[in-house]
mmCIF file of C-alpha atoms in Angstrom:
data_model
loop_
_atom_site.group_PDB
_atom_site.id
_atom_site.type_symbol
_atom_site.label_atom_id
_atom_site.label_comp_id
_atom_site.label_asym_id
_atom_site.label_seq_id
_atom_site.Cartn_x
_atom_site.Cartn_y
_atom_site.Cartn_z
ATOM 1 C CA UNK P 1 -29.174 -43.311 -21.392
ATOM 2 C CA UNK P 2 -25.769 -41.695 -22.076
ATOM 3 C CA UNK P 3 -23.466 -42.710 -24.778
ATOM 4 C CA UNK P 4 -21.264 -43.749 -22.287
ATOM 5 C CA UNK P 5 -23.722 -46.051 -20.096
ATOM 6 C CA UNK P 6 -24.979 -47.495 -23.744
ATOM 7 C CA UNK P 7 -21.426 -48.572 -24.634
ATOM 8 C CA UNK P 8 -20.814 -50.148 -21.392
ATOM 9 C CA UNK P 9 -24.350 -52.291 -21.679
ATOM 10 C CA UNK P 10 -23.604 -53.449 -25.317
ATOM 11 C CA UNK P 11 -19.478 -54.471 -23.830
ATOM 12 C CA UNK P 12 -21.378 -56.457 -20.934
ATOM 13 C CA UNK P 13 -23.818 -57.986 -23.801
ATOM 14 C CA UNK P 14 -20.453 -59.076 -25.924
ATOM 15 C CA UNK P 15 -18.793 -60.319 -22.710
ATOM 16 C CA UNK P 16 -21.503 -62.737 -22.131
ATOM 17 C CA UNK P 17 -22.251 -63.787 -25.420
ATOM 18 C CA UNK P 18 -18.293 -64.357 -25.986
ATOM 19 C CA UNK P 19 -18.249 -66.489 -22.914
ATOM 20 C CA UNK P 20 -21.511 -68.360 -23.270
ATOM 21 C CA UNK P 21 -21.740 -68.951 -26.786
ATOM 22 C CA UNK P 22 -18.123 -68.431 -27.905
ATOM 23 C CA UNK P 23 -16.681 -68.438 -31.378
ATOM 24 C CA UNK P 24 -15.972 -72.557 -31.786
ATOM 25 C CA UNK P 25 -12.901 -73.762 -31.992
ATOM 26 C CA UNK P 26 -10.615 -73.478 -35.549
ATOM 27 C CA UNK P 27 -13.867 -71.462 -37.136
ATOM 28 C CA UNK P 28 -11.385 -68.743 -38.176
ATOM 29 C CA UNK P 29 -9.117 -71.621 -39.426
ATOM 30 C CA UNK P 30 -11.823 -73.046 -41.794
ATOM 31 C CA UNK P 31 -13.075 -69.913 -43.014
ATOM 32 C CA UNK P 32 -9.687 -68.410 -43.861
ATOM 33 C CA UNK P 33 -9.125 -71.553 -45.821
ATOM 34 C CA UNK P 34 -12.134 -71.234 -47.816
ATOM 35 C CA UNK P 35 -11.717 -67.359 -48.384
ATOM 36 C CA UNK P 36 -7.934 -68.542 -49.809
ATOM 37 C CA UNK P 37 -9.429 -71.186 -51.566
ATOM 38 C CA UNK P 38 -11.748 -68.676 -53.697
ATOM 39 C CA UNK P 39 -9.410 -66.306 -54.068
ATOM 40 C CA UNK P 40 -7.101 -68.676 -55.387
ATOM 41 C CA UNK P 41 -9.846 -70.078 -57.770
ATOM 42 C CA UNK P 42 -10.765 -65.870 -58.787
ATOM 43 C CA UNK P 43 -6.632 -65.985 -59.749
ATOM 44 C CA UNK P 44 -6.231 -63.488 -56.797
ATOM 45 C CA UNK P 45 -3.032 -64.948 -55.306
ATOM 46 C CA UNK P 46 -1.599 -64.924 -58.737
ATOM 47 C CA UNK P 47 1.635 -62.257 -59.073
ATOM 48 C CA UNK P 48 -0.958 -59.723 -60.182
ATOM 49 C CA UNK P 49 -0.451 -59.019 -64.112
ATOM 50 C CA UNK P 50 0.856 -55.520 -64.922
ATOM 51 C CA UNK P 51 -0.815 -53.639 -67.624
ATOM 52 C CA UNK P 52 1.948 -52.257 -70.299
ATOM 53 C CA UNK P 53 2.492 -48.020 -69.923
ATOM 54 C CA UNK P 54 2.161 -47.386 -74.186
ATOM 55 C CA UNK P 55 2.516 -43.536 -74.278
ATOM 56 C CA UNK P 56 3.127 -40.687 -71.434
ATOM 57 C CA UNK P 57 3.384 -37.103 -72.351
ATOM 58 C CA UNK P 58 2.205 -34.135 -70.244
ATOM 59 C CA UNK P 59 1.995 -30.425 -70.119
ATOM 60 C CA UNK P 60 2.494 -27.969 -67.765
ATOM 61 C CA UNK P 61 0.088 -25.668 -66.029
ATOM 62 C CA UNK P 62 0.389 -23.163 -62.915
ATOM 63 C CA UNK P 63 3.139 -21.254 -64.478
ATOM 64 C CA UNK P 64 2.484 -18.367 -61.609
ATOM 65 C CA UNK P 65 5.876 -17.943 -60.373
ATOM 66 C CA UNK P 66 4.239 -18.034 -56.921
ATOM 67 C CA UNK P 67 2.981 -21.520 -57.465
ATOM 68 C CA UNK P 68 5.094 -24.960 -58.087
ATOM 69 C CA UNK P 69 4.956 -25.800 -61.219
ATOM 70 C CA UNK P 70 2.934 -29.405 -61.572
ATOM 71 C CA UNK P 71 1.999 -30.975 -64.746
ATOM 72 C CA UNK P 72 -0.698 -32.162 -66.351
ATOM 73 C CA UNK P 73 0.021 -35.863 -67.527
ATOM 74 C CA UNK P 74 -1.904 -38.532 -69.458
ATOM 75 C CA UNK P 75 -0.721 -41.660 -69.488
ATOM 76 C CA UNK P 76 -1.598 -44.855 -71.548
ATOM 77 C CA UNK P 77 -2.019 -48.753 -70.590
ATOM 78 C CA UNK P 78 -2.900 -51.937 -71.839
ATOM 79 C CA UNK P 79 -3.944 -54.918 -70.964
ATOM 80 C CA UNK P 80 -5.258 -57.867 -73.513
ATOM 81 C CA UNK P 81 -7.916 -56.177 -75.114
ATOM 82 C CA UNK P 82 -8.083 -53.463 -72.098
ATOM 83 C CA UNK P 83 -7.071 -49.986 -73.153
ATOM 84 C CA UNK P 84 -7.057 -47.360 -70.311
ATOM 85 C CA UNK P 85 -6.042 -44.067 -70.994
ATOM 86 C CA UNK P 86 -5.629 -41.689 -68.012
ATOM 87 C CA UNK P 87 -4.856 -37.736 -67.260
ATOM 88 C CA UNK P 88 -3.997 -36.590 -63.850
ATOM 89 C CA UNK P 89 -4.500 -32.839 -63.186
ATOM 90 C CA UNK P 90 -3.396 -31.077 -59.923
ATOM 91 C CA UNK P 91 -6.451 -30.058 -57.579
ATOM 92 C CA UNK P 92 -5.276 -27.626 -54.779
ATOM 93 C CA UNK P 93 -2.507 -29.663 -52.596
ATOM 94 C CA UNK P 94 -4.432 -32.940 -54.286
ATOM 95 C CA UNK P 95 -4.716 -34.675 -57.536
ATOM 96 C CA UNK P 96 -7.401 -35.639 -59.908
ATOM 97 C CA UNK P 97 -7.600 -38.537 -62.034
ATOM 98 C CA UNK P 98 -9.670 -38.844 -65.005
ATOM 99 C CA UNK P 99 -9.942 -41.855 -67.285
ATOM 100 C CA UNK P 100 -11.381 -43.722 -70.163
ATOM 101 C CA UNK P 101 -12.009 -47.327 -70.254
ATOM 102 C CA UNK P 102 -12.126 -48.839 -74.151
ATOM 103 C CA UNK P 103 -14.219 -51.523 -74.501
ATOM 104 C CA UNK P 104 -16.281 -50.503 -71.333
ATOM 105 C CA UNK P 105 -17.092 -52.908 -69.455
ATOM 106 C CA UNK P 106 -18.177 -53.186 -65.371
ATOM 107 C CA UNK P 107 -14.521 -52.797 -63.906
ATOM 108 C CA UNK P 108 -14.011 -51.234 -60.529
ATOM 109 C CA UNK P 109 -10.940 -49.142 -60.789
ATOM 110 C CA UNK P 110 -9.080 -48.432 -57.682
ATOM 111 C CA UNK P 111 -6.055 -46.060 -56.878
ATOM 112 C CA UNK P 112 -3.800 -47.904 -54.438
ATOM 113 C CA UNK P 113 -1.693 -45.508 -52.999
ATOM 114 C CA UNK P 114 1.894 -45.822 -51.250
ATOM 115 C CA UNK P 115 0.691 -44.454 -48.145
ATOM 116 C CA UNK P 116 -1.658 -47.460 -47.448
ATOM 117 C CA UNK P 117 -5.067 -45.934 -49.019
ATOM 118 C CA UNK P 118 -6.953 -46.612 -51.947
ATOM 119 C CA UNK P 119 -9.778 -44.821 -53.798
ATOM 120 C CA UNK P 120 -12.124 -46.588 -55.940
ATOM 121 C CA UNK P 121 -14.541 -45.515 -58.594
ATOM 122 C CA UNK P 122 -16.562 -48.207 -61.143
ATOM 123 C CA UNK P 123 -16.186 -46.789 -64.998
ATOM 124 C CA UNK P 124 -19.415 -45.640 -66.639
ATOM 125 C CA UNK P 125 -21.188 -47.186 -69.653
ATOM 126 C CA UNK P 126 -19.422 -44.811 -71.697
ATOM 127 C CA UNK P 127 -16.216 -46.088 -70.216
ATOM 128 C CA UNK P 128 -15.288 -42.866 -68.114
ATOM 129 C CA UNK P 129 -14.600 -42.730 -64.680
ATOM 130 C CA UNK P 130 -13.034 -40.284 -62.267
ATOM 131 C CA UNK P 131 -10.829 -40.068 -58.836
ATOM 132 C CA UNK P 132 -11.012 -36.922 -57.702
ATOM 133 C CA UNK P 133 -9.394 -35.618 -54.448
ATOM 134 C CA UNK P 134 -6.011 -38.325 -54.089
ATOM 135 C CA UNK P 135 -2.897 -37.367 -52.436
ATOM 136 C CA UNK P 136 0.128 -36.531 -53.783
ATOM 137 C CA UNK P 137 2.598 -39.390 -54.347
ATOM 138 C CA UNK P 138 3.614 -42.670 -55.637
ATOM 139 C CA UNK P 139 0.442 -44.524 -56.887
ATOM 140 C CA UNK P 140 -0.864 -47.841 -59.058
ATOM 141 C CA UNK P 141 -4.154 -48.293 -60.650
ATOM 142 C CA UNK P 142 -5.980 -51.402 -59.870
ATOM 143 C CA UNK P 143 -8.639 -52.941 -62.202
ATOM 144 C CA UNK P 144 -11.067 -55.226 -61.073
ATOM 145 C CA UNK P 145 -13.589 -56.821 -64.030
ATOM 146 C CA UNK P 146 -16.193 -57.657 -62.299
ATOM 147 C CA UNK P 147 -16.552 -61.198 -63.842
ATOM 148 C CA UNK P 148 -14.548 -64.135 -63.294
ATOM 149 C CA UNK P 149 -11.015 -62.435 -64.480
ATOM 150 C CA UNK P 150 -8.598 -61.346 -62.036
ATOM 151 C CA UNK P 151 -7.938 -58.016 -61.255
ATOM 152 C CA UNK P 152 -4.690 -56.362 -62.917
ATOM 153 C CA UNK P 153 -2.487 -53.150 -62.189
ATOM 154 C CA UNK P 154 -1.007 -50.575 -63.925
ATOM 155 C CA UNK P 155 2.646 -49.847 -62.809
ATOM 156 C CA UNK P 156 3.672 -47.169 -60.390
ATOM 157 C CA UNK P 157 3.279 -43.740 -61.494
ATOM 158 C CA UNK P 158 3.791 -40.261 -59.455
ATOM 159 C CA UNK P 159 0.861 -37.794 -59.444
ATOM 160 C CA UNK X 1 -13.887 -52.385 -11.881
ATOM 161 C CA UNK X 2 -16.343 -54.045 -14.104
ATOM 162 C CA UNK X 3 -15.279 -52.699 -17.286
ATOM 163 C CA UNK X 4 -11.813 -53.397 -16.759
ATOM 164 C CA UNK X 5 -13.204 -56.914 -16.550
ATOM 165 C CA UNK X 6 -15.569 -56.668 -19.317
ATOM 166 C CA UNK X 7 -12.646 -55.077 -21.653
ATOM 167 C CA UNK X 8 -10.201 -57.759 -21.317
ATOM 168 C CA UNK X 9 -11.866 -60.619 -23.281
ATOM 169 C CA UNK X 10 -11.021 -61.868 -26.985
ATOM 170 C CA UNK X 11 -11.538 -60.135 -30.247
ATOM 171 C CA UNK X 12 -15.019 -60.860 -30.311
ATOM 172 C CA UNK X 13 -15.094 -58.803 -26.960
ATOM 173 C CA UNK X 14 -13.185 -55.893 -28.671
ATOM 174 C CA UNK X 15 -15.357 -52.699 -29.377
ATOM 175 C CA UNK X 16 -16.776 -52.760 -32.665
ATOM 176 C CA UNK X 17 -15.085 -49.525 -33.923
ATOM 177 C CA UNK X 18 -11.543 -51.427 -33.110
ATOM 178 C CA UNK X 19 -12.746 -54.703 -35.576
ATOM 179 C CA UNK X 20 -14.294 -52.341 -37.901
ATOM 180 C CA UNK X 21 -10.642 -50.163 -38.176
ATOM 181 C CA UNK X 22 -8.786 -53.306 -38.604
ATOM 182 C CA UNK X 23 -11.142 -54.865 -41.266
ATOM 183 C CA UNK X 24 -11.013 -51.905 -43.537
ATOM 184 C CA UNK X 25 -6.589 -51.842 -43.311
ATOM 185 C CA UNK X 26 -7.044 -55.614 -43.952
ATOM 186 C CA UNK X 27 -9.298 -55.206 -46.945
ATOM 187 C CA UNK X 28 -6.646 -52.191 -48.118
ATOM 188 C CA UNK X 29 -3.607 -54.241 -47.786
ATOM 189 C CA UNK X 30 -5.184 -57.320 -49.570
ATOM 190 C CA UNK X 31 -6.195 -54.984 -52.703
ATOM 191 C CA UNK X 32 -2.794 -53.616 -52.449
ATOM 192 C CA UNK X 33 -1.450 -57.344 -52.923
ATOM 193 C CA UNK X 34 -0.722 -58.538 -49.920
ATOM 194 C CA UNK X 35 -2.385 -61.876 -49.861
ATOM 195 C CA UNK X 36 -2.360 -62.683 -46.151
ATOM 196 C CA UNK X 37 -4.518 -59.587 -45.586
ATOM 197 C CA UNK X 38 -7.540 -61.759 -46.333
ATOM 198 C CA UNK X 39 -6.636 -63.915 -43.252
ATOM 199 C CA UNK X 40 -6.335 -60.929 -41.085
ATOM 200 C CA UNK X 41 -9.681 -59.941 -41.855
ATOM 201 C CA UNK X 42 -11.057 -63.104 -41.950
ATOM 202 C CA UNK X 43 -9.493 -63.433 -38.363
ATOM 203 C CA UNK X 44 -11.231 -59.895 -37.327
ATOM 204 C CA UNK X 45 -14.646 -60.366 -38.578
ATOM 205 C CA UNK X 46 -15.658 -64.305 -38.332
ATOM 206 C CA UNK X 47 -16.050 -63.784 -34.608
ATOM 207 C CA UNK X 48 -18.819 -60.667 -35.254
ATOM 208 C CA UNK X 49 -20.347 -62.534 -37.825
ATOM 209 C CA UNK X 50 -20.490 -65.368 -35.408
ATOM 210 C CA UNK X 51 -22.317 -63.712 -33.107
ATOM 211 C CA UNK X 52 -24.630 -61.902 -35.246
ATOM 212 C CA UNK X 53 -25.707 -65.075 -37.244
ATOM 213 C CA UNK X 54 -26.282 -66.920 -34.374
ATOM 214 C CA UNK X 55 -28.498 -64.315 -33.028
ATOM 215 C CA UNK X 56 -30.505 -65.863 -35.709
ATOM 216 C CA UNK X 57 -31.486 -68.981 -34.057
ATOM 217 C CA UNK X 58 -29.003 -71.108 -36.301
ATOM 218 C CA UNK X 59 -27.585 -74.632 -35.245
ATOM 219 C CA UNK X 60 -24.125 -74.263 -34.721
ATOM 220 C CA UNK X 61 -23.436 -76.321 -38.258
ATOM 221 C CA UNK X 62 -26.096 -73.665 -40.029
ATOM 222 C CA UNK X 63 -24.575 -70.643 -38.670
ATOM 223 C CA UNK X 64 -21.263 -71.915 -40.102
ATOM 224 C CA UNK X 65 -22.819 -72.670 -43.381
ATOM 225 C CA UNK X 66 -23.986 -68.957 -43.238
ATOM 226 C CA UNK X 67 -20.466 -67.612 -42.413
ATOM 227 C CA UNK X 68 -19.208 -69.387 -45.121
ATOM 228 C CA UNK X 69 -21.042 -68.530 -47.803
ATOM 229 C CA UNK X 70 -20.702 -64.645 -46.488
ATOM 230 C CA UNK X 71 -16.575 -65.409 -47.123
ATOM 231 C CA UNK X 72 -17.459 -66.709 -50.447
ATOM 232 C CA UNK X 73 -19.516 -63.548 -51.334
ATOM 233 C CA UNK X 74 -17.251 -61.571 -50.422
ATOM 234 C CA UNK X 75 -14.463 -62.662 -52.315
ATOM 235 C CA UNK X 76 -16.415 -62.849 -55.709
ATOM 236 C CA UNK X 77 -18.036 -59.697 -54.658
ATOM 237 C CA UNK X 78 -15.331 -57.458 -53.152
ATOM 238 C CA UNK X 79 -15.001 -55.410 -56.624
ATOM 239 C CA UNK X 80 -18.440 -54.118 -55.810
ATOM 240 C CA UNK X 81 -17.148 -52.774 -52.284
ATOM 241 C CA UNK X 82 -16.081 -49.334 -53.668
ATOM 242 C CA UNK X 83 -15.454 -47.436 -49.989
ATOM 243 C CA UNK X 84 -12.955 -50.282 -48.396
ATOM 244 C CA UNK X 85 -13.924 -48.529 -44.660
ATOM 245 C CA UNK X 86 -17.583 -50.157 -45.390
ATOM 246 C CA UNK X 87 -16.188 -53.856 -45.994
ATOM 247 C CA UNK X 88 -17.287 -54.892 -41.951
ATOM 248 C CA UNK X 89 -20.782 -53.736 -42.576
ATOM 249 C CA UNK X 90 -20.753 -55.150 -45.843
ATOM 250 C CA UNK X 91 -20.174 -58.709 -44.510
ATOM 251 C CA UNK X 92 -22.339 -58.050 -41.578
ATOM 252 C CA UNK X 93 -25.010 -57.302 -43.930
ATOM 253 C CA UNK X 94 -24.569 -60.119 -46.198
ATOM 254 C CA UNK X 95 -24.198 -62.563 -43.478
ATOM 255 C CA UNK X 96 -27.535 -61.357 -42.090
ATOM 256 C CA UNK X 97 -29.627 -61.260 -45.115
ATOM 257 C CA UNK X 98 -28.451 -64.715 -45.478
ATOM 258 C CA UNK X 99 -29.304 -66.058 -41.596
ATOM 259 C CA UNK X 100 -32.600 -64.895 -42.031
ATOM 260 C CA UNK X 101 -32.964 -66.725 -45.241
ATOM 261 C CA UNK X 102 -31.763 -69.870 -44.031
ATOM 262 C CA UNK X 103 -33.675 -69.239 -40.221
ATOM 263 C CA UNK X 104 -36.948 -68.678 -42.416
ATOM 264 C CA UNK X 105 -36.446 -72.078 -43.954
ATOM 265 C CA UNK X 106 -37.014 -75.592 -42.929
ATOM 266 C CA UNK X 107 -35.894 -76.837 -39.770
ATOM 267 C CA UNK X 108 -32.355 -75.888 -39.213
ATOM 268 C CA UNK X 109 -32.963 -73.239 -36.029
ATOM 269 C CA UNK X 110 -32.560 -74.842 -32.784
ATOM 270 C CA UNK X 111 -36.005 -76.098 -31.533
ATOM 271 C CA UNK X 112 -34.971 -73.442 -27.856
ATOM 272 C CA UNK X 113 -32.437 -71.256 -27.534
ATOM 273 C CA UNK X 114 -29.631 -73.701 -28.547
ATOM 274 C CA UNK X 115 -27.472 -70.986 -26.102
ATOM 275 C CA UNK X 116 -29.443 -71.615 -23.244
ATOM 276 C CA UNK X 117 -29.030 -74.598 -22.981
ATOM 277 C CA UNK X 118 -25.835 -74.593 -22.778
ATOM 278 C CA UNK X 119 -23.925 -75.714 -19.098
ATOM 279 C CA UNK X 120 -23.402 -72.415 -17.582
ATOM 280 C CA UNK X 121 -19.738 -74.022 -16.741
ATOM 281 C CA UNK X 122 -17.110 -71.698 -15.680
ATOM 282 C CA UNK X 123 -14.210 -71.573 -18.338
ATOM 283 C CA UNK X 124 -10.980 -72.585 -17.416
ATOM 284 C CA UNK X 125 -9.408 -69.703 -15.946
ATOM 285 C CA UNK X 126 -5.606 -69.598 -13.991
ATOM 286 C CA UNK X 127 -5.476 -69.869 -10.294
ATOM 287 C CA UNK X 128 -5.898 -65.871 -9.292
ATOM 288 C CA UNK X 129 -8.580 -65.261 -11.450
ATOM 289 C CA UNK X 130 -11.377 -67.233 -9.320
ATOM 290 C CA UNK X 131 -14.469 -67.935 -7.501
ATOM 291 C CA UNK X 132 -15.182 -63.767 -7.431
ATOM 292 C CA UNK X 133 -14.563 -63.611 -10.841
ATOM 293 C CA UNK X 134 -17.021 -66.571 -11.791
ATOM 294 C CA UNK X 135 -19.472 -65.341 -9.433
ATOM 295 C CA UNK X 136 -19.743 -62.293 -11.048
ATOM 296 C CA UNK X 137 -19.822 -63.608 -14.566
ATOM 297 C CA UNK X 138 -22.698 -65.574 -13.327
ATOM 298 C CA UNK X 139 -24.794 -62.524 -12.532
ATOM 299 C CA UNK X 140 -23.630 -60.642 -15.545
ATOM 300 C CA UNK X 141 -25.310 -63.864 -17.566
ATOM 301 C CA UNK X 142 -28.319 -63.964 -15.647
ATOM 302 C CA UNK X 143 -28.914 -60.164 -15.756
ATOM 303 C CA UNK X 144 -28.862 -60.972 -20.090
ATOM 304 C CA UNK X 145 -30.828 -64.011 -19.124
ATOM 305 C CA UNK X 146 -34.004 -62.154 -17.560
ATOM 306 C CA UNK X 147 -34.554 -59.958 -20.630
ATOM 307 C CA UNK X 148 -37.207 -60.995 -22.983
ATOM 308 C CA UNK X 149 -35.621 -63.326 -26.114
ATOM 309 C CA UNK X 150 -36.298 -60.210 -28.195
ATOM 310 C CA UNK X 151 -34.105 -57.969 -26.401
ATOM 311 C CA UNK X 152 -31.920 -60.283 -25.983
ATOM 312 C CA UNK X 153 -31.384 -61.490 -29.805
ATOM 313 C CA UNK X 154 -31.849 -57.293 -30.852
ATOM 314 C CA UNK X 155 -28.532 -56.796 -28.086
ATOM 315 C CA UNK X 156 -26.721 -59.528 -29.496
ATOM 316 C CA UNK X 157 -26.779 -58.007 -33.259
ATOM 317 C CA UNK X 158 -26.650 -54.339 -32.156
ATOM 318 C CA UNK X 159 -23.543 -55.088 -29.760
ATOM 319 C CA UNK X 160 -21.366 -56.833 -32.523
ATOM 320 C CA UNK X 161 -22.441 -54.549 -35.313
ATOM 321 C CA UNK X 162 -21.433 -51.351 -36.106
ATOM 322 C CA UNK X 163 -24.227 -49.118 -36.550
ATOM 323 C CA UNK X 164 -27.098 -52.004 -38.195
ATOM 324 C CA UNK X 165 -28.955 -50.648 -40.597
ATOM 325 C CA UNK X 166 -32.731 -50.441 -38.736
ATOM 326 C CA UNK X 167 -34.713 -51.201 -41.964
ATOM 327 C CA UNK X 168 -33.221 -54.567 -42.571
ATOM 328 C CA UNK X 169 -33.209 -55.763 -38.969
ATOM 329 C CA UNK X 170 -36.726 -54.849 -38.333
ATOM 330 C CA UNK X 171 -37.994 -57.110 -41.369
ATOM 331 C CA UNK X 172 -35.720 -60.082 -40.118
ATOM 332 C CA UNK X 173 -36.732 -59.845 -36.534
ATOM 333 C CA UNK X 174 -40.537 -58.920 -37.435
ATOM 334 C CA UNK X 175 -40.647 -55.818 -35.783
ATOM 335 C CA UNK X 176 -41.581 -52.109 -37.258
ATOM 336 C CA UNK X 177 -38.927 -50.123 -38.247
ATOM 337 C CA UNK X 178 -40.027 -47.512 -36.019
ATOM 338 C CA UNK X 179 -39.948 -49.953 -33.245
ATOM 339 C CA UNK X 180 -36.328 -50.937 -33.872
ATOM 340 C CA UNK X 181 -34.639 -47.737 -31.707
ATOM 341 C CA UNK X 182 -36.909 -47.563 -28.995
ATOM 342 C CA UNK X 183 -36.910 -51.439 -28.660
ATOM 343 C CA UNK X 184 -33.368 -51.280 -28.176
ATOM 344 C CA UNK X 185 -33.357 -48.340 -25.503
ATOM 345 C CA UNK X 186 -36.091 -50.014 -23.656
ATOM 346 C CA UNK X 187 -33.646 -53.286 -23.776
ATOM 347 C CA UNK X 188 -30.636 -51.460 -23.147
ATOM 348 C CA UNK X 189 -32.622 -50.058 -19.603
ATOM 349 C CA UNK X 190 -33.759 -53.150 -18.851
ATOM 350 C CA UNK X 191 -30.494 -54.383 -18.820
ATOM 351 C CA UNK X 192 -29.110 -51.355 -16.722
ATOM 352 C CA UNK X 193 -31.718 -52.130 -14.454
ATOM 353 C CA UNK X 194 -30.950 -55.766 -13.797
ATOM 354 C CA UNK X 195 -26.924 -55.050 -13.943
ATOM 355 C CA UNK X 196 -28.338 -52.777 -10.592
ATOM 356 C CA UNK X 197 -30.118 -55.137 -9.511
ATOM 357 C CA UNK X 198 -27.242 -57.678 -9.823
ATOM 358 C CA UNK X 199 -24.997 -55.038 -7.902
ATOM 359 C CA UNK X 200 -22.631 -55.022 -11.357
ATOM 360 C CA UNK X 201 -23.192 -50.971 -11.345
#
């Protein structure tokens, strides 16, 4: 059976289904409620709490007179008893973030970036954890613990 | 003709890919802090998850239950979700393991098909859109009708999900994993054949 033919069986399967045994009424209500409702309980509705930017210094690299000139840049945050220490390196047309978690811990650290996408990595028992491959531009770090604390951000940085 | 017909039906109607797409920019905008994010994709996925539980033999209250706790999980869990263009099957998944839990436990399935027993009523519809268009809805519901209840609960899952992992479905519907694929292309032609039949293609 062709692709095409398949996709039209499986749209006549959801038709029927939708219309016979349809979604009932204010399901999507109730469930957003109780999605809010634990989010709100995890502290996710919360103004998200900023981690503080301690120390920035960077270096530069690509000195080629053919090539722009882009730094190399570590940067350092904290948060409580959270210390994150970052360098961003240029990759080709990209960037590449490395970083140390201190304590580690199980945090999922995602780059959120301007343009709408994010990138996630979870740090390694040692505390490492890298981001390879993110576009230029304006981006935050998000860190999620993955117990019961809510997740908090580092501010806006350029890479 | 027909799937000009068949396309214009709610979300839960929508082509998986589309409810898949808007899931993972949901799931992106609500880690980027936009808190009503979670309500869009609550809004895009209940209805898949709706039709996948209940392709579990759940009561109606059960199948709730189910998509409930999947919202929970998912919230407490979403830190674990590292590639945000995986969140739909992520719920699907989790919504599924937990269906077949709660189907494998006491009592809470619907003794038949809770679906077919349900009056084959035509929905409200406006004045233009009429007796033609019920008529053929009827056939396109007795065409899925006359397929064995194993096709017919293996469609239902397959059609809402995006790409179902075969391991997982064949333990939950007690068939071989092997048998999963060709199950569903001897469904899929039985259901070709009947649409035929039916004069729907």
């Amino acid at each position: 059976m062709s692709e095409m033919s398949r996709e039209l069986m499986l749209s006549v399967v959801r038709s029927v289904y939708d219309d016979r045994d349809p979604v009932p009424d204010g399901l999507v209500t109730r469930m957003q409620a109780a999605a809010r409702e634990a989010a709100d309980d995890l502290g996710f509705s919360l103004e998200v709490e900023l981690m503080t930017l301690l120390e920035r210094s960077s270096e530069l690299v690509g000195t080629r007179s053919d090539a722009a000139t882009r730094a190399v840049y570590t940067l350092r945050f904290v948060h409580g008893q959270v210390d994150l220490l970052l360098r961003v390196a240029p990759e080709g047309e990209r960037s590449r973030i490395d970083g140390w978690v201190v304590p580690p811990e199980p945090i999922t650290v995602r780059v959120v970036h301007d343009d709408g996408s994010t990138f996630a990595a979870i740090i390694s028992d040692t505390g490492r954890f890298e981001i390879p491959d993110v576009p230029l531009g304006l981006v935050r770090l998000r860190l999620e613990p993955h117990d019961d604390r809510a997740p908090f951000v580092t501010p806006s940085f350029e890479i | 003709m027909s799937s000009s017909t068949i396309t214009e039906r709610g979300d839960a109607g929508q082509s998986p890919g589309g409810v898949w797409a808007q899931s993972a920019d949901a799931f992106d905008r609500w880690i980027a802090g936009d808190p009503s994010a979670l309500d869009d994709l609550v809004r895009a996925m209940t209805p898949v998850l709706w039709h996948v539980v209940r392709a579990y033999r759940l009561d109606a209250d059960a199948a709730e239950d189910v998509i409930q706790s999947t919202w929970l999980a998912f919230v407490r869990s979403s830190a674990t979700i590292l590639d945000t263009a995986a969140v739909g099957g992520w719920l699907t998944m989790t919504a599924r393991r937990e269906a077949w839990r709660v189907s494998k436990g006491a009592g809470r399935t619907t003794p038949t098909d809770e679906e077919e027993l349900a009056p084959h009523l035509p929905r409200q519809r406006s004045a233009e859109t009429d007796v033609v268009e019920a008529d053929r809805r009827d056939r396109l519901w007795g065409a899925v009708d006359g397929l064995p209840e194993r096709c017919r609960r293996l469609l239902r899952v397959v059609a809402f999900e995006n790409r179902p992992d075969y391991a997982s479905l064949a333990s939950e519907l007690g068939m071989p994993i092997g048998s999963i694929g060709p199950t569903r292309g001897r469904c899929l032609a039985k259901l070709r054949v009947a649409l035929i039949e039916a004069g729907e293609l």
